[in-house]
PDB file of C-alpha atoms and ligand atoms in Angstrom:
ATOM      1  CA  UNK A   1       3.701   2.168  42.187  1.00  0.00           C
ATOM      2  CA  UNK A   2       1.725  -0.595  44.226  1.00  0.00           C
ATOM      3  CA  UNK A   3      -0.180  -3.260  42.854  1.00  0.00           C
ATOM      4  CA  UNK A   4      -3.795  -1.815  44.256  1.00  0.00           C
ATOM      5  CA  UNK A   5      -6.193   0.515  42.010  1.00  0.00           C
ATOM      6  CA  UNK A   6      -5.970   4.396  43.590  1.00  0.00           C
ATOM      7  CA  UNK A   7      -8.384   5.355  45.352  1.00  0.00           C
ATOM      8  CA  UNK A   8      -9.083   8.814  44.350  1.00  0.00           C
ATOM      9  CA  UNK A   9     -10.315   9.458  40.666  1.00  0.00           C
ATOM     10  CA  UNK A  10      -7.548  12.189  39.887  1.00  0.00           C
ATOM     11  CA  UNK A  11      -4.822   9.502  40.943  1.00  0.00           C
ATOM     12  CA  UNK A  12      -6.360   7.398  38.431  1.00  0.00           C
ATOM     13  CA  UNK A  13      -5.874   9.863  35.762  1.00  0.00           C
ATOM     14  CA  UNK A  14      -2.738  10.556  36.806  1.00  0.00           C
ATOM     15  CA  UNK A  15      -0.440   7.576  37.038  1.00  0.00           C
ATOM     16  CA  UNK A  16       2.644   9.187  38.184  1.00  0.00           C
ATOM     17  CA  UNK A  17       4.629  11.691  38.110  1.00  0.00           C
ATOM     18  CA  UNK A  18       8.555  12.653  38.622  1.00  0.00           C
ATOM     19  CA  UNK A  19      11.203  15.474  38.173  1.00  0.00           C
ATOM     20  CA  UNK A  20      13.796  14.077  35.981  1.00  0.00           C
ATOM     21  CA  UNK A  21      16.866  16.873  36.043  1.00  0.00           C
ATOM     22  CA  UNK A  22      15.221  19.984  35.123  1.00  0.00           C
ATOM     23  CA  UNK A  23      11.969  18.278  33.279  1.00  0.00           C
ATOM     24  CA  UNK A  24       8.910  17.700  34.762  1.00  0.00           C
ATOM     25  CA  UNK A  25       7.922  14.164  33.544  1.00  0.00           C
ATOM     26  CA  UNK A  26       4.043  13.036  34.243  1.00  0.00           C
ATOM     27  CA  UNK A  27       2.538   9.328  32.984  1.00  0.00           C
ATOM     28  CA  UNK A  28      -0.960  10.314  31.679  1.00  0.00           C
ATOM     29  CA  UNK A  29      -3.424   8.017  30.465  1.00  0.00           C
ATOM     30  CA  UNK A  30      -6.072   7.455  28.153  1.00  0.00           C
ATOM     31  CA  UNK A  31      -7.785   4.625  30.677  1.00  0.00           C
ATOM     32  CA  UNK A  32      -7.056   1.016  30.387  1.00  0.00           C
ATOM     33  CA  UNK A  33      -8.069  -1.682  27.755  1.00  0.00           C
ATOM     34  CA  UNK A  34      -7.938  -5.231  27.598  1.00  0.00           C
ATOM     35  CA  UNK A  35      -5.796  -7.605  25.417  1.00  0.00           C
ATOM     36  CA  UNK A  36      -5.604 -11.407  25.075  1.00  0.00           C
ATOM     37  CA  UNK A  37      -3.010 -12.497  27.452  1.00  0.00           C
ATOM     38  CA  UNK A  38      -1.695 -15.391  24.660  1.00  0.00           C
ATOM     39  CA  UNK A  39      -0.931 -12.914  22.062  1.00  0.00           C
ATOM     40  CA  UNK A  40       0.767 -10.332  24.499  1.00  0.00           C
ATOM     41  CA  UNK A  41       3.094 -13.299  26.095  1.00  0.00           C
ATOM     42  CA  UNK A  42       3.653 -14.807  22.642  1.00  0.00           C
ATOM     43  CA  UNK A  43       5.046 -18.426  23.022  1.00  0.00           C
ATOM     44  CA  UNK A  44       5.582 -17.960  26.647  1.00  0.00           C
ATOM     45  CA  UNK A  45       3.323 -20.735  28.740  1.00  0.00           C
ATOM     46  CA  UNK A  46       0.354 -19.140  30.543  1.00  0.00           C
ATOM     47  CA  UNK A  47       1.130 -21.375  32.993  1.00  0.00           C
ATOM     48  CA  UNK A  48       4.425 -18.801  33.561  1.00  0.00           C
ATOM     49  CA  UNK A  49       3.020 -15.512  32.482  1.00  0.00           C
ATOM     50  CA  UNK A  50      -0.060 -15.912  34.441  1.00  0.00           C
ATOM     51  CA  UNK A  51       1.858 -15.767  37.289  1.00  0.00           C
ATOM     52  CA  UNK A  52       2.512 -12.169  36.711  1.00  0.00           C
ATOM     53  CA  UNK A  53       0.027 -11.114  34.925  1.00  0.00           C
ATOM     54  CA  UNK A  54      -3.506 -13.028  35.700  1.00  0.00           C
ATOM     55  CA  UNK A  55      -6.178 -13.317  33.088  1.00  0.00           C
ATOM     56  CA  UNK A  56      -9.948 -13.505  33.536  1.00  0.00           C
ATOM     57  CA  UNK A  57     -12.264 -15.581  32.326  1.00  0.00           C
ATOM     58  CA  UNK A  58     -12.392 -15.033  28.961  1.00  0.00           C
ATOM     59  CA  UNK A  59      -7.831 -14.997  28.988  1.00  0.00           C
ATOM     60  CA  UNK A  60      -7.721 -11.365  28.671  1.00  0.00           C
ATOM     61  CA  UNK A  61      -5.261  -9.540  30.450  1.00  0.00           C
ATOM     62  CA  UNK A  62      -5.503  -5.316  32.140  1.00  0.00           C
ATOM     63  CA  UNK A  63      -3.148  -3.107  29.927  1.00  0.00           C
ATOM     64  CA  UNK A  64      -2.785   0.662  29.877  1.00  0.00           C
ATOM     65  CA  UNK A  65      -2.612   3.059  27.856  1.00  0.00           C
ATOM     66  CA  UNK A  66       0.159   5.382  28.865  1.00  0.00           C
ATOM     67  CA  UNK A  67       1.207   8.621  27.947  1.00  0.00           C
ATOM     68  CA  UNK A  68       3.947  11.008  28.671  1.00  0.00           C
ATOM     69  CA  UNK A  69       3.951  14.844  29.075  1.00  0.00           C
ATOM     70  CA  UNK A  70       7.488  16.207  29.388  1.00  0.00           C
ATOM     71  CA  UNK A  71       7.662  20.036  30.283  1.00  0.00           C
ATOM     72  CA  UNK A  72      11.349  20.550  29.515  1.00  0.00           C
ATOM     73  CA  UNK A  73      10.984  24.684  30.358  1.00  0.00           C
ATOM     74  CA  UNK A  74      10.727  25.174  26.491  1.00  0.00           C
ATOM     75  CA  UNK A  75       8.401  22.909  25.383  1.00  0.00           C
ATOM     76  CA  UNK A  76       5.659  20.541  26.218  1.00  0.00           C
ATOM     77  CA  UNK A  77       6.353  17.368  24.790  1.00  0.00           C
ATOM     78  CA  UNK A  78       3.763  14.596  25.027  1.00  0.00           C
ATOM     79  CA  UNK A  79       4.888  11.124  24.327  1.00  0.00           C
ATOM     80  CA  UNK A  80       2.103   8.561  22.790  1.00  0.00           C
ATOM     81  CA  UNK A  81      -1.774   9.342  22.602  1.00  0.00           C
ATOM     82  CA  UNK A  82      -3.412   6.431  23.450  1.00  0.00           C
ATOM     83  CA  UNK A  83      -6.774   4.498  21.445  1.00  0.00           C
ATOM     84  CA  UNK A  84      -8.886   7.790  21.251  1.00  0.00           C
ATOM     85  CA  UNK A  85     -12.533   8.427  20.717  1.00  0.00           C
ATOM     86  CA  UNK A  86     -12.828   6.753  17.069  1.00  0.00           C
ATOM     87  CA  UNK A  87     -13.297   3.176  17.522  1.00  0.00           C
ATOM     88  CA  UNK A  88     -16.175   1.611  16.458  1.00  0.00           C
ATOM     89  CA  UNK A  89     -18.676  -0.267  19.243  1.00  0.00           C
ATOM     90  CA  UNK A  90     -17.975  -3.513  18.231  1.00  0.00           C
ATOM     91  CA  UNK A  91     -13.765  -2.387  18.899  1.00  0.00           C
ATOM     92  CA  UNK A  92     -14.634  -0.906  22.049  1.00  0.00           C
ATOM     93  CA  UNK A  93     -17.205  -4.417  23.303  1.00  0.00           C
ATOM     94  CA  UNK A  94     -13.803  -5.847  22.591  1.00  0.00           C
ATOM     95  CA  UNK A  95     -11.427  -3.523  24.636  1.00  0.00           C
ATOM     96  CA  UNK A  96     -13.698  -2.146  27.194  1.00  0.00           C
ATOM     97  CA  UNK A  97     -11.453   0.944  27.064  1.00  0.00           C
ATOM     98  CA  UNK A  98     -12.299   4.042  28.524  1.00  0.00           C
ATOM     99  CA  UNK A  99     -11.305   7.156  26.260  1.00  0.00           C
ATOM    100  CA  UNK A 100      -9.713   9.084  29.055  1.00  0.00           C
ATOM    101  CA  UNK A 101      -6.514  10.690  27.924  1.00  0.00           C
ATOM    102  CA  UNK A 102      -8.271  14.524  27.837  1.00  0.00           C
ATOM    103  CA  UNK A 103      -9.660  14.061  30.943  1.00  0.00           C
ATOM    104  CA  UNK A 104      -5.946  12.660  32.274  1.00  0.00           C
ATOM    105  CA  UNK A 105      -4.368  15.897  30.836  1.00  0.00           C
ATOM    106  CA  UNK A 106      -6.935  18.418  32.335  1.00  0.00           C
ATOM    107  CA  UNK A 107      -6.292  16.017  35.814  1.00  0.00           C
ATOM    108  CA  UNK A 108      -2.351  16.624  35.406  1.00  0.00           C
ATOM    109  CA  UNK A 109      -3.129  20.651  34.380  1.00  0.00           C
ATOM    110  CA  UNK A 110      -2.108  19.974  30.739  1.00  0.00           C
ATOM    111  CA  UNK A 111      -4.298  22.260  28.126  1.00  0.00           C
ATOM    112  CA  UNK A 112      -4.079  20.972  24.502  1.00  0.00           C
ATOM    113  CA  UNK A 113      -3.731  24.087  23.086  1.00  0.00           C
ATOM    114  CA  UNK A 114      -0.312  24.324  25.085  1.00  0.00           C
ATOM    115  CA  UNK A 115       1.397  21.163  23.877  1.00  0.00           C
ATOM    116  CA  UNK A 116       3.742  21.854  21.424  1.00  0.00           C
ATOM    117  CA  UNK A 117       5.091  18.306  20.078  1.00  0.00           C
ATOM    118  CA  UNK A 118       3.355  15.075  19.925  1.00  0.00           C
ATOM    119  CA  UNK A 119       5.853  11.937  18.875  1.00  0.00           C
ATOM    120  CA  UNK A 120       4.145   8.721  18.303  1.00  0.00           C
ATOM    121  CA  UNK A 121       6.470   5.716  18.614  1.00  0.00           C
ATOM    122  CA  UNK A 122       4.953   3.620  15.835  1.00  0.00           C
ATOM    123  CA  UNK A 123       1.173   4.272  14.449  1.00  0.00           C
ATOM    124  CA  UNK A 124      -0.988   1.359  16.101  1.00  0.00           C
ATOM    125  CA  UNK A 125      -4.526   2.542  16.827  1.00  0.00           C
ATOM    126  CA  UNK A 126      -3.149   2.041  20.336  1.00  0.00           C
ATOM    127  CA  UNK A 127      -0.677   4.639  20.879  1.00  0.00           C
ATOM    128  CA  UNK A 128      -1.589   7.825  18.053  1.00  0.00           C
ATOM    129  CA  UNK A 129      -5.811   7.405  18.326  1.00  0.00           C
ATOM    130  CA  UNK A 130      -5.900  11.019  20.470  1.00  0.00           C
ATOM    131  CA  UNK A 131      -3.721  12.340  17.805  1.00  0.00           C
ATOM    132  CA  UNK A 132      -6.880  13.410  15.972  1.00  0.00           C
ATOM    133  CA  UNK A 133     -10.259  13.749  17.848  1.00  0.00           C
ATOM    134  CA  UNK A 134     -14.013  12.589  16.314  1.00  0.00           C
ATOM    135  CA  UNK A 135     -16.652  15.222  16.859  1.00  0.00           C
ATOM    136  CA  UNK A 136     -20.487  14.410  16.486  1.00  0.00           C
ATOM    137  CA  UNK A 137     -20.998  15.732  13.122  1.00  0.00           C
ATOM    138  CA  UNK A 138     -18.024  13.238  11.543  1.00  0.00           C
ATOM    139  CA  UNK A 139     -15.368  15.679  11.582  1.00  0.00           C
ATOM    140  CA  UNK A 140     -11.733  14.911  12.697  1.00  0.00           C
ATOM    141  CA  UNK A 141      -9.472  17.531  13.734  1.00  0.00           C
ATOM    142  CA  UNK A 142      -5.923  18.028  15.653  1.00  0.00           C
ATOM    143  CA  UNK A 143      -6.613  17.177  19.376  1.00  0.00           C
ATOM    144  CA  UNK A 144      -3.378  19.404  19.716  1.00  0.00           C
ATOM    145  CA  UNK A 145      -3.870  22.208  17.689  1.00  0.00           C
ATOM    146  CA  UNK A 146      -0.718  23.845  18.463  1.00  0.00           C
ATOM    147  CA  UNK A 147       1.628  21.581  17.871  1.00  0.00           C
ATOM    148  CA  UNK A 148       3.949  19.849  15.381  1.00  0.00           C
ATOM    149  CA  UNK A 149       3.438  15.689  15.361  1.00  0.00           C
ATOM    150  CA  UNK A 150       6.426  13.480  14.561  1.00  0.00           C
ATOM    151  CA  UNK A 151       6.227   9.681  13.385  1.00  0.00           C
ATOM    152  CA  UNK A 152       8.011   7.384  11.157  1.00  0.00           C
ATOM    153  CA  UNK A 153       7.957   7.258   7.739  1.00  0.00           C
ATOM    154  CA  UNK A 154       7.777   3.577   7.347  1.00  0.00           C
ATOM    155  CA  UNK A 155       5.044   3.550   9.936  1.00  0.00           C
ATOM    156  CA  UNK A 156       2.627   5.668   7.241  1.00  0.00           C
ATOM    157  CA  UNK A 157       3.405   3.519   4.488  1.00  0.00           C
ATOM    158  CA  UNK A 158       2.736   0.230   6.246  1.00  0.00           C
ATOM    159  CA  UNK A 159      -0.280   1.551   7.212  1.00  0.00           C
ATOM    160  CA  UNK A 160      -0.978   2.014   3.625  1.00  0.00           C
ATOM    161  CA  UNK A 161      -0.317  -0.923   2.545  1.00  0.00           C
ATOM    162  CA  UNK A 162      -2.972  -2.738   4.406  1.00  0.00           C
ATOM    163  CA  UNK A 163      -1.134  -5.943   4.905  1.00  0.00           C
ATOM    164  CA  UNK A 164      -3.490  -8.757   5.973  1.00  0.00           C
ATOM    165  CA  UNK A 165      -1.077  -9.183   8.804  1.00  0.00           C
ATOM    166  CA  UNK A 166      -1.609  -6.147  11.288  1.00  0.00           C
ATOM    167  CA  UNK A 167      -4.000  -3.861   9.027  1.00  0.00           C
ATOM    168  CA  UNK A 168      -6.531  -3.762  11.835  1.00  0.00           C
ATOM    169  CA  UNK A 169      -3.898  -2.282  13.717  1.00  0.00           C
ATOM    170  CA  UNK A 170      -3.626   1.085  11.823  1.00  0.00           C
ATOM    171  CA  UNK A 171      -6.382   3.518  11.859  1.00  0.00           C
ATOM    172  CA  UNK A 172      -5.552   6.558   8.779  1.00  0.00           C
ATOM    173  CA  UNK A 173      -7.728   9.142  10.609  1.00  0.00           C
ATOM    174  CA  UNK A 174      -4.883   8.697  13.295  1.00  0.00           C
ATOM    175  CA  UNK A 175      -2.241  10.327  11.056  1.00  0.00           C
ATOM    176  CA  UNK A 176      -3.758  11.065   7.468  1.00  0.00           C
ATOM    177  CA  UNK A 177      -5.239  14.632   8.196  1.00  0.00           C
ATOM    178  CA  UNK A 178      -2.177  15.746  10.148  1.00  0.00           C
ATOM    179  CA  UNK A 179       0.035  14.630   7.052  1.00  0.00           C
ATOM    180  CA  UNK A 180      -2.222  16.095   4.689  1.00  0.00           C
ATOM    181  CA  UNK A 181      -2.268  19.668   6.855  1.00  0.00           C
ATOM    182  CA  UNK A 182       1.312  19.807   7.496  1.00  0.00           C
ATOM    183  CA  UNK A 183       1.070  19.423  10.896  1.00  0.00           C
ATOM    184  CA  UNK A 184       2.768  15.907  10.884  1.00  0.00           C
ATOM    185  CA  UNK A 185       6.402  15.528   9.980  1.00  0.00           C
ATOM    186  CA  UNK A 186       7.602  12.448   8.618  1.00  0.00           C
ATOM    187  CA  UNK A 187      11.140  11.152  10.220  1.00  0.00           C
ATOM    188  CA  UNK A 188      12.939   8.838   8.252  1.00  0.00           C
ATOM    189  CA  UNK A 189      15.677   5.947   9.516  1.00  0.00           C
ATOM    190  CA  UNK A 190      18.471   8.336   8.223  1.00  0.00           C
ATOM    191  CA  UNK A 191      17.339  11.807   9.236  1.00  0.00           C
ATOM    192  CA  UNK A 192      16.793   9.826  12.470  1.00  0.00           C
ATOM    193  CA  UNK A 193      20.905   8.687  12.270  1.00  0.00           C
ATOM    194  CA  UNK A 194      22.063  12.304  11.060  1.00  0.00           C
ATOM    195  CA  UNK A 195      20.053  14.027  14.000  1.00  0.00           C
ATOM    196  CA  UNK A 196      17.493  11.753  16.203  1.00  0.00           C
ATOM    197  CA  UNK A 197      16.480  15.092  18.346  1.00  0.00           C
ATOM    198  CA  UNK A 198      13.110  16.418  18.090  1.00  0.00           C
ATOM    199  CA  UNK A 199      13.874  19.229  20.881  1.00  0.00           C
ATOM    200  CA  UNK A 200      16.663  19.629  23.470  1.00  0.00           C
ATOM    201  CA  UNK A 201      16.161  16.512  25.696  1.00  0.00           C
ATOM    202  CA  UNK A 202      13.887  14.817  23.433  1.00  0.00           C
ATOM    203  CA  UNK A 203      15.191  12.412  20.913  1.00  0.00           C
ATOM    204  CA  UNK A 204      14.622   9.169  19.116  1.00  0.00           C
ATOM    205  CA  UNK A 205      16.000   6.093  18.435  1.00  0.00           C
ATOM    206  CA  UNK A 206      14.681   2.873  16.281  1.00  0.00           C
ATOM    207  CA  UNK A 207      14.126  -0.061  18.378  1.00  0.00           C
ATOM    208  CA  UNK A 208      12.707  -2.358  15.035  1.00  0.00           C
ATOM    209  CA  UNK A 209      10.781  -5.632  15.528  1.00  0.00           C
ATOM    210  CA  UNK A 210       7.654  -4.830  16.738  1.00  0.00           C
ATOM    211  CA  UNK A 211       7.352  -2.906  13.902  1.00  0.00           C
ATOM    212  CA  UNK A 212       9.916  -2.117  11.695  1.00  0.00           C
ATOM    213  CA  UNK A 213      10.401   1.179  12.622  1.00  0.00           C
ATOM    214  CA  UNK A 214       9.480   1.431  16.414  1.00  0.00           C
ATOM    215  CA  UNK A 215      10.910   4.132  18.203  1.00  0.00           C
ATOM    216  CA  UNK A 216      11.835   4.589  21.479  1.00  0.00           C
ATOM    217  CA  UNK A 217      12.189   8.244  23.359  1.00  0.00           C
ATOM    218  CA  UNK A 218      14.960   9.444  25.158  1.00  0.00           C
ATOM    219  CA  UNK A 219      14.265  12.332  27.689  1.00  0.00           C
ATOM    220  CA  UNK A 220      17.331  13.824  29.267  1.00  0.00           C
ATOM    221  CA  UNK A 221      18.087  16.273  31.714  1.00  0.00           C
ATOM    222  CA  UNK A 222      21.426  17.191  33.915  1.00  0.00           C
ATOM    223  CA  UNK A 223      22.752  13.636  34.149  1.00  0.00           C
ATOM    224  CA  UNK A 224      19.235  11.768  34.129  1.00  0.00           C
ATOM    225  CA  UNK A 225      17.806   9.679  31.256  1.00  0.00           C
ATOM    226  CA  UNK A 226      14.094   8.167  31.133  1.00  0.00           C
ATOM    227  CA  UNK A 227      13.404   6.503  28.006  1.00  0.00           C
ATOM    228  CA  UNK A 228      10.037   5.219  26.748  1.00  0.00           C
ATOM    229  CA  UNK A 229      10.638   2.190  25.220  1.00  0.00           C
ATOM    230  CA  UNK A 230       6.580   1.604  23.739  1.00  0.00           C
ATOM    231  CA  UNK A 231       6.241  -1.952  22.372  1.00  0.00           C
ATOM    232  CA  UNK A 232       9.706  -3.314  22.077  1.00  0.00           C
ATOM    233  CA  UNK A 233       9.010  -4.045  26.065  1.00  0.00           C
ATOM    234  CA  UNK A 234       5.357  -2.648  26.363  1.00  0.00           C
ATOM    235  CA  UNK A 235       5.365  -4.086  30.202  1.00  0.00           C
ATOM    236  CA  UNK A 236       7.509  -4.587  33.066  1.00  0.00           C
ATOM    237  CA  UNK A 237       6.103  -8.209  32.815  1.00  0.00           C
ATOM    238  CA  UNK A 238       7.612  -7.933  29.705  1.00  0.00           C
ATOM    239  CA  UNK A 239      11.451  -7.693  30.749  1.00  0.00           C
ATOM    240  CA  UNK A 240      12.810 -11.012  30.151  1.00  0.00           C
ATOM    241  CA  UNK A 241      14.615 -10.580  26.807  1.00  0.00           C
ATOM    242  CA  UNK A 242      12.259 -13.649  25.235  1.00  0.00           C
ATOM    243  CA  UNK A 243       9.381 -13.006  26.751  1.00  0.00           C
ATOM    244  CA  UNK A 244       8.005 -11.480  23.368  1.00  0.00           C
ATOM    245  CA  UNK A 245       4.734 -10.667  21.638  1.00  0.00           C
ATOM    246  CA  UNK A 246       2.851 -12.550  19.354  1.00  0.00           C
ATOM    247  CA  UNK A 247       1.922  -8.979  17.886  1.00  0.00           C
ATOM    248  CA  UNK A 248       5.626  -8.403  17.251  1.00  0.00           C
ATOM    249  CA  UNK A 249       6.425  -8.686  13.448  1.00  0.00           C
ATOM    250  CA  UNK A 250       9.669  -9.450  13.857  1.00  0.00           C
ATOM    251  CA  UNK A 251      10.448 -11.773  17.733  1.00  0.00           C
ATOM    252  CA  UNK A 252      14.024 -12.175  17.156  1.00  0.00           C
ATOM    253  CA  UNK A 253      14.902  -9.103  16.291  1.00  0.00           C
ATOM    254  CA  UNK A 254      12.569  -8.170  19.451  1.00  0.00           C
ATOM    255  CA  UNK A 255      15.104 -10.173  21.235  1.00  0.00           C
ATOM    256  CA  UNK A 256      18.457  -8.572  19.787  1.00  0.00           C
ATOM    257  CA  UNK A 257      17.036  -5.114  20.558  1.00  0.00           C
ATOM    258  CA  UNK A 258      15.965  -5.536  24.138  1.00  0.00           C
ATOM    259  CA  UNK A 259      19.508  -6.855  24.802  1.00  0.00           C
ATOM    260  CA  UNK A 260      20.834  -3.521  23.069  1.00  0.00           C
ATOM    261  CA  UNK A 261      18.835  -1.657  25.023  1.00  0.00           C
ATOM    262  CA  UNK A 262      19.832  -3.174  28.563  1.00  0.00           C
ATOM    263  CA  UNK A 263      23.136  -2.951  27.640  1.00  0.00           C
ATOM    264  CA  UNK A 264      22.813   0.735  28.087  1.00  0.00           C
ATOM    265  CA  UNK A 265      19.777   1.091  30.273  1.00  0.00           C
ATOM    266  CA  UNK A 266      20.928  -0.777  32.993  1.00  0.00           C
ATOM    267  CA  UNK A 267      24.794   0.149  34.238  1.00  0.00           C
ATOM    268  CA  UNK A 268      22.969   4.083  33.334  1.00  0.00           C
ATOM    269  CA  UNK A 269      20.536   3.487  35.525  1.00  0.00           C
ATOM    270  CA  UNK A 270      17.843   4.896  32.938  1.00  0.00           C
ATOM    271  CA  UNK A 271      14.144   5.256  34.318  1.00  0.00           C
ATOM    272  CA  UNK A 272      11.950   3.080  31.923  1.00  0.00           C
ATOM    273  CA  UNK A 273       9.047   4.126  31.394  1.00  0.00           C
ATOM    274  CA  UNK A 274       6.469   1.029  30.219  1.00  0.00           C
ATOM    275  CA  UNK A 275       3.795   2.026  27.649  1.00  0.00           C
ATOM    276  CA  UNK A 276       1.419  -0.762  28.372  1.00  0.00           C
ATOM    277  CA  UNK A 277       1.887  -0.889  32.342  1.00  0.00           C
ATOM    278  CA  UNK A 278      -1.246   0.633  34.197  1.00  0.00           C
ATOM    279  CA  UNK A 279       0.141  -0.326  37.807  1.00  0.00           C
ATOM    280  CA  UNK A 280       4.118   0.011  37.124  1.00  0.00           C
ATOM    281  CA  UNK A 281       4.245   3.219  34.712  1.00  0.00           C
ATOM    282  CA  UNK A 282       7.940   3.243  35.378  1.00  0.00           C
ATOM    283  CA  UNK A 283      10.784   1.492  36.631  1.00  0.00           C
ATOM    284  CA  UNK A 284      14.658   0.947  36.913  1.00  0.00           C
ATOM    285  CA  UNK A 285      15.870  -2.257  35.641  1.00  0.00           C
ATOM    286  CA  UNK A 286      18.409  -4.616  37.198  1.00  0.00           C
ATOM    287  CA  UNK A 287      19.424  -7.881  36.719  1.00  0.00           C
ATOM    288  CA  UNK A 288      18.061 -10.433  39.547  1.00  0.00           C
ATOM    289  CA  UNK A 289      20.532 -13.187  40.975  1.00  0.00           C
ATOM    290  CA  UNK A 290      19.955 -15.501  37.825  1.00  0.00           C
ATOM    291  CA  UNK A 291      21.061 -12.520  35.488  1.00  0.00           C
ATOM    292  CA  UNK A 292      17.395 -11.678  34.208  1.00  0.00           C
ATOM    293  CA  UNK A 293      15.978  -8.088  33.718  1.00  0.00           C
ATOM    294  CA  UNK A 294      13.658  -7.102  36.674  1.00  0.00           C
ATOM    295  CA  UNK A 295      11.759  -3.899  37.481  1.00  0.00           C
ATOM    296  CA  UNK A 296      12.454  -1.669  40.379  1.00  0.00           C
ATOM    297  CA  UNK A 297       9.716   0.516  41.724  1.00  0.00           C
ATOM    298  CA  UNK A 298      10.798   4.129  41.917  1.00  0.00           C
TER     299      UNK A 298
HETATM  300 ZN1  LIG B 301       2.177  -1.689  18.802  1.00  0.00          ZN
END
């Protein structure tokens, strides 16, 4: 992926797209939003992260809001639904996001009524708002009618609890009506352990700290593995093991568990796919001469 904006609306809407075995992988989007660039880079100088990632005036930084549609033959799978279309005004002055995802689908030929499993990673209004759509009279219903929703357990009842900490972060209309209809199943940490697949090729695995039950998804095909690793590295910024968020609950945990997960993705060769990442969607990692994580364009 270069660095410049596409040209073309429909490669906008589209952020990439790649065959991974016998899956068809595609990085949709629900547009982009903006974030303070201290709290993303944690304790990490802006006089280092800015290098990478520059800030405008006001120190906020361009994030997007990717999601993934996996057509494995069998099922379409789609990874993540973005902030969605119930934020108040005053949330979207702040974000300046755009609402896009069901515009990104219908760009990458996606009907809702076809997909047939939604997974959220973890249940920030961030990444499960298009779960559930607002319509003009106040209603909320299933953006995917179709199809069966999986999240963590934890996740719900952290949301309920409301801590002062991160309570802004979770949204109940994002999850509540699917759990209450059936349509959402709960995973727990050791259903997860017994059998972490949702559908041939799909599967989960927890990746705590950012919250403490983040998941990340493994998609595999023939001998290829992508994984979408959400928050635990949300950009390819991101990759240097301590380069962690001031959102994260847990850093040092954050820490442990990006090491784990180099350990594998790296000698595999995995394609890592960045949640956050408008211009680099996905990447392989390597390490550079001084033995630190770095992004390779595909
Ligand atoms: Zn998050």
């Amino acid at each position: 992926m270069d660095n410049q904006k596409p040209s073309s609306e429909a490669a906008e809407l589209v952020r990439a797209r790649t065959q991974l075995g016998g899956f068809d992988v595609t990085i949709c989007t629900d547009g982009t939003y903006l974030l303070d660039g201290g709290a993303m880079f944690g304790v990490v100088p802006k006089t280092l992260w800015q290098k990478r990632t520059p800030a405008d005036e006001q120190n906020r930084i361009l994030l997007g809001l990717n999601s993934v549609v996996v057509r494995t033959g069998k099922h379409v799978v789609v990874i993540e639904t973005g902030i969605g279309n119930k934020q108040n005004e005053k949330m979207r002055e702040i974000h300046q996001n755009q609402e896009l995802l069901p515009q990104s689908l219908a760009a990458a030929g996606v009907r809702p009524e076809e997909v047939d499993i939604v997974v959220n990673t973890h249940l920030h209004f961030d990444h499960c708002g298009w779960n559930t759509t607002l319509h003009p009279d106040g209603s909320v219903t299933p953006t995917f009618p179709n199809a069966r929703y999986f999240a963590h357990k934890g996740e719900v009842e952290h949301g309920h609890m409301q801590y002062d900490r991160d309570r802004i972060s979770y949204l109940s209309p994002n999850y509540d009506p699917l759990i209450e209809s059936g349509q959402m199943t709960l995973l727990t940490t050791e259903g997860i352990h017994t059998n972490p697949e949702i559908v041939p090729g799909i599967s989960v695995e927890l990746f705590p700290g950012h919250t403490r039950q983040l998941m990340g998804v493994h998609i595999q095909s023939g001998n290829e593995h992508a994984c979408y690793i959400s928050d635990l590295i949300p950009t390819s910024a991101h990759l240097d093991p301590t380069w962690v968020m001031g959102y994260d609950l847990d850093p040092m945990e954050c820490i442990a568990q990006r090491k784990r997960f180099y350990q594998r993705a790296i000698p595999e060769k995995w394609l890592v796919l960045f949640t956050h990442d408008y211009h680099t969607p996905m990447a392989r990692v390597e390490l550079n001469d001084k033995g630190k994580p770095v992004a390779v364009k595909v």
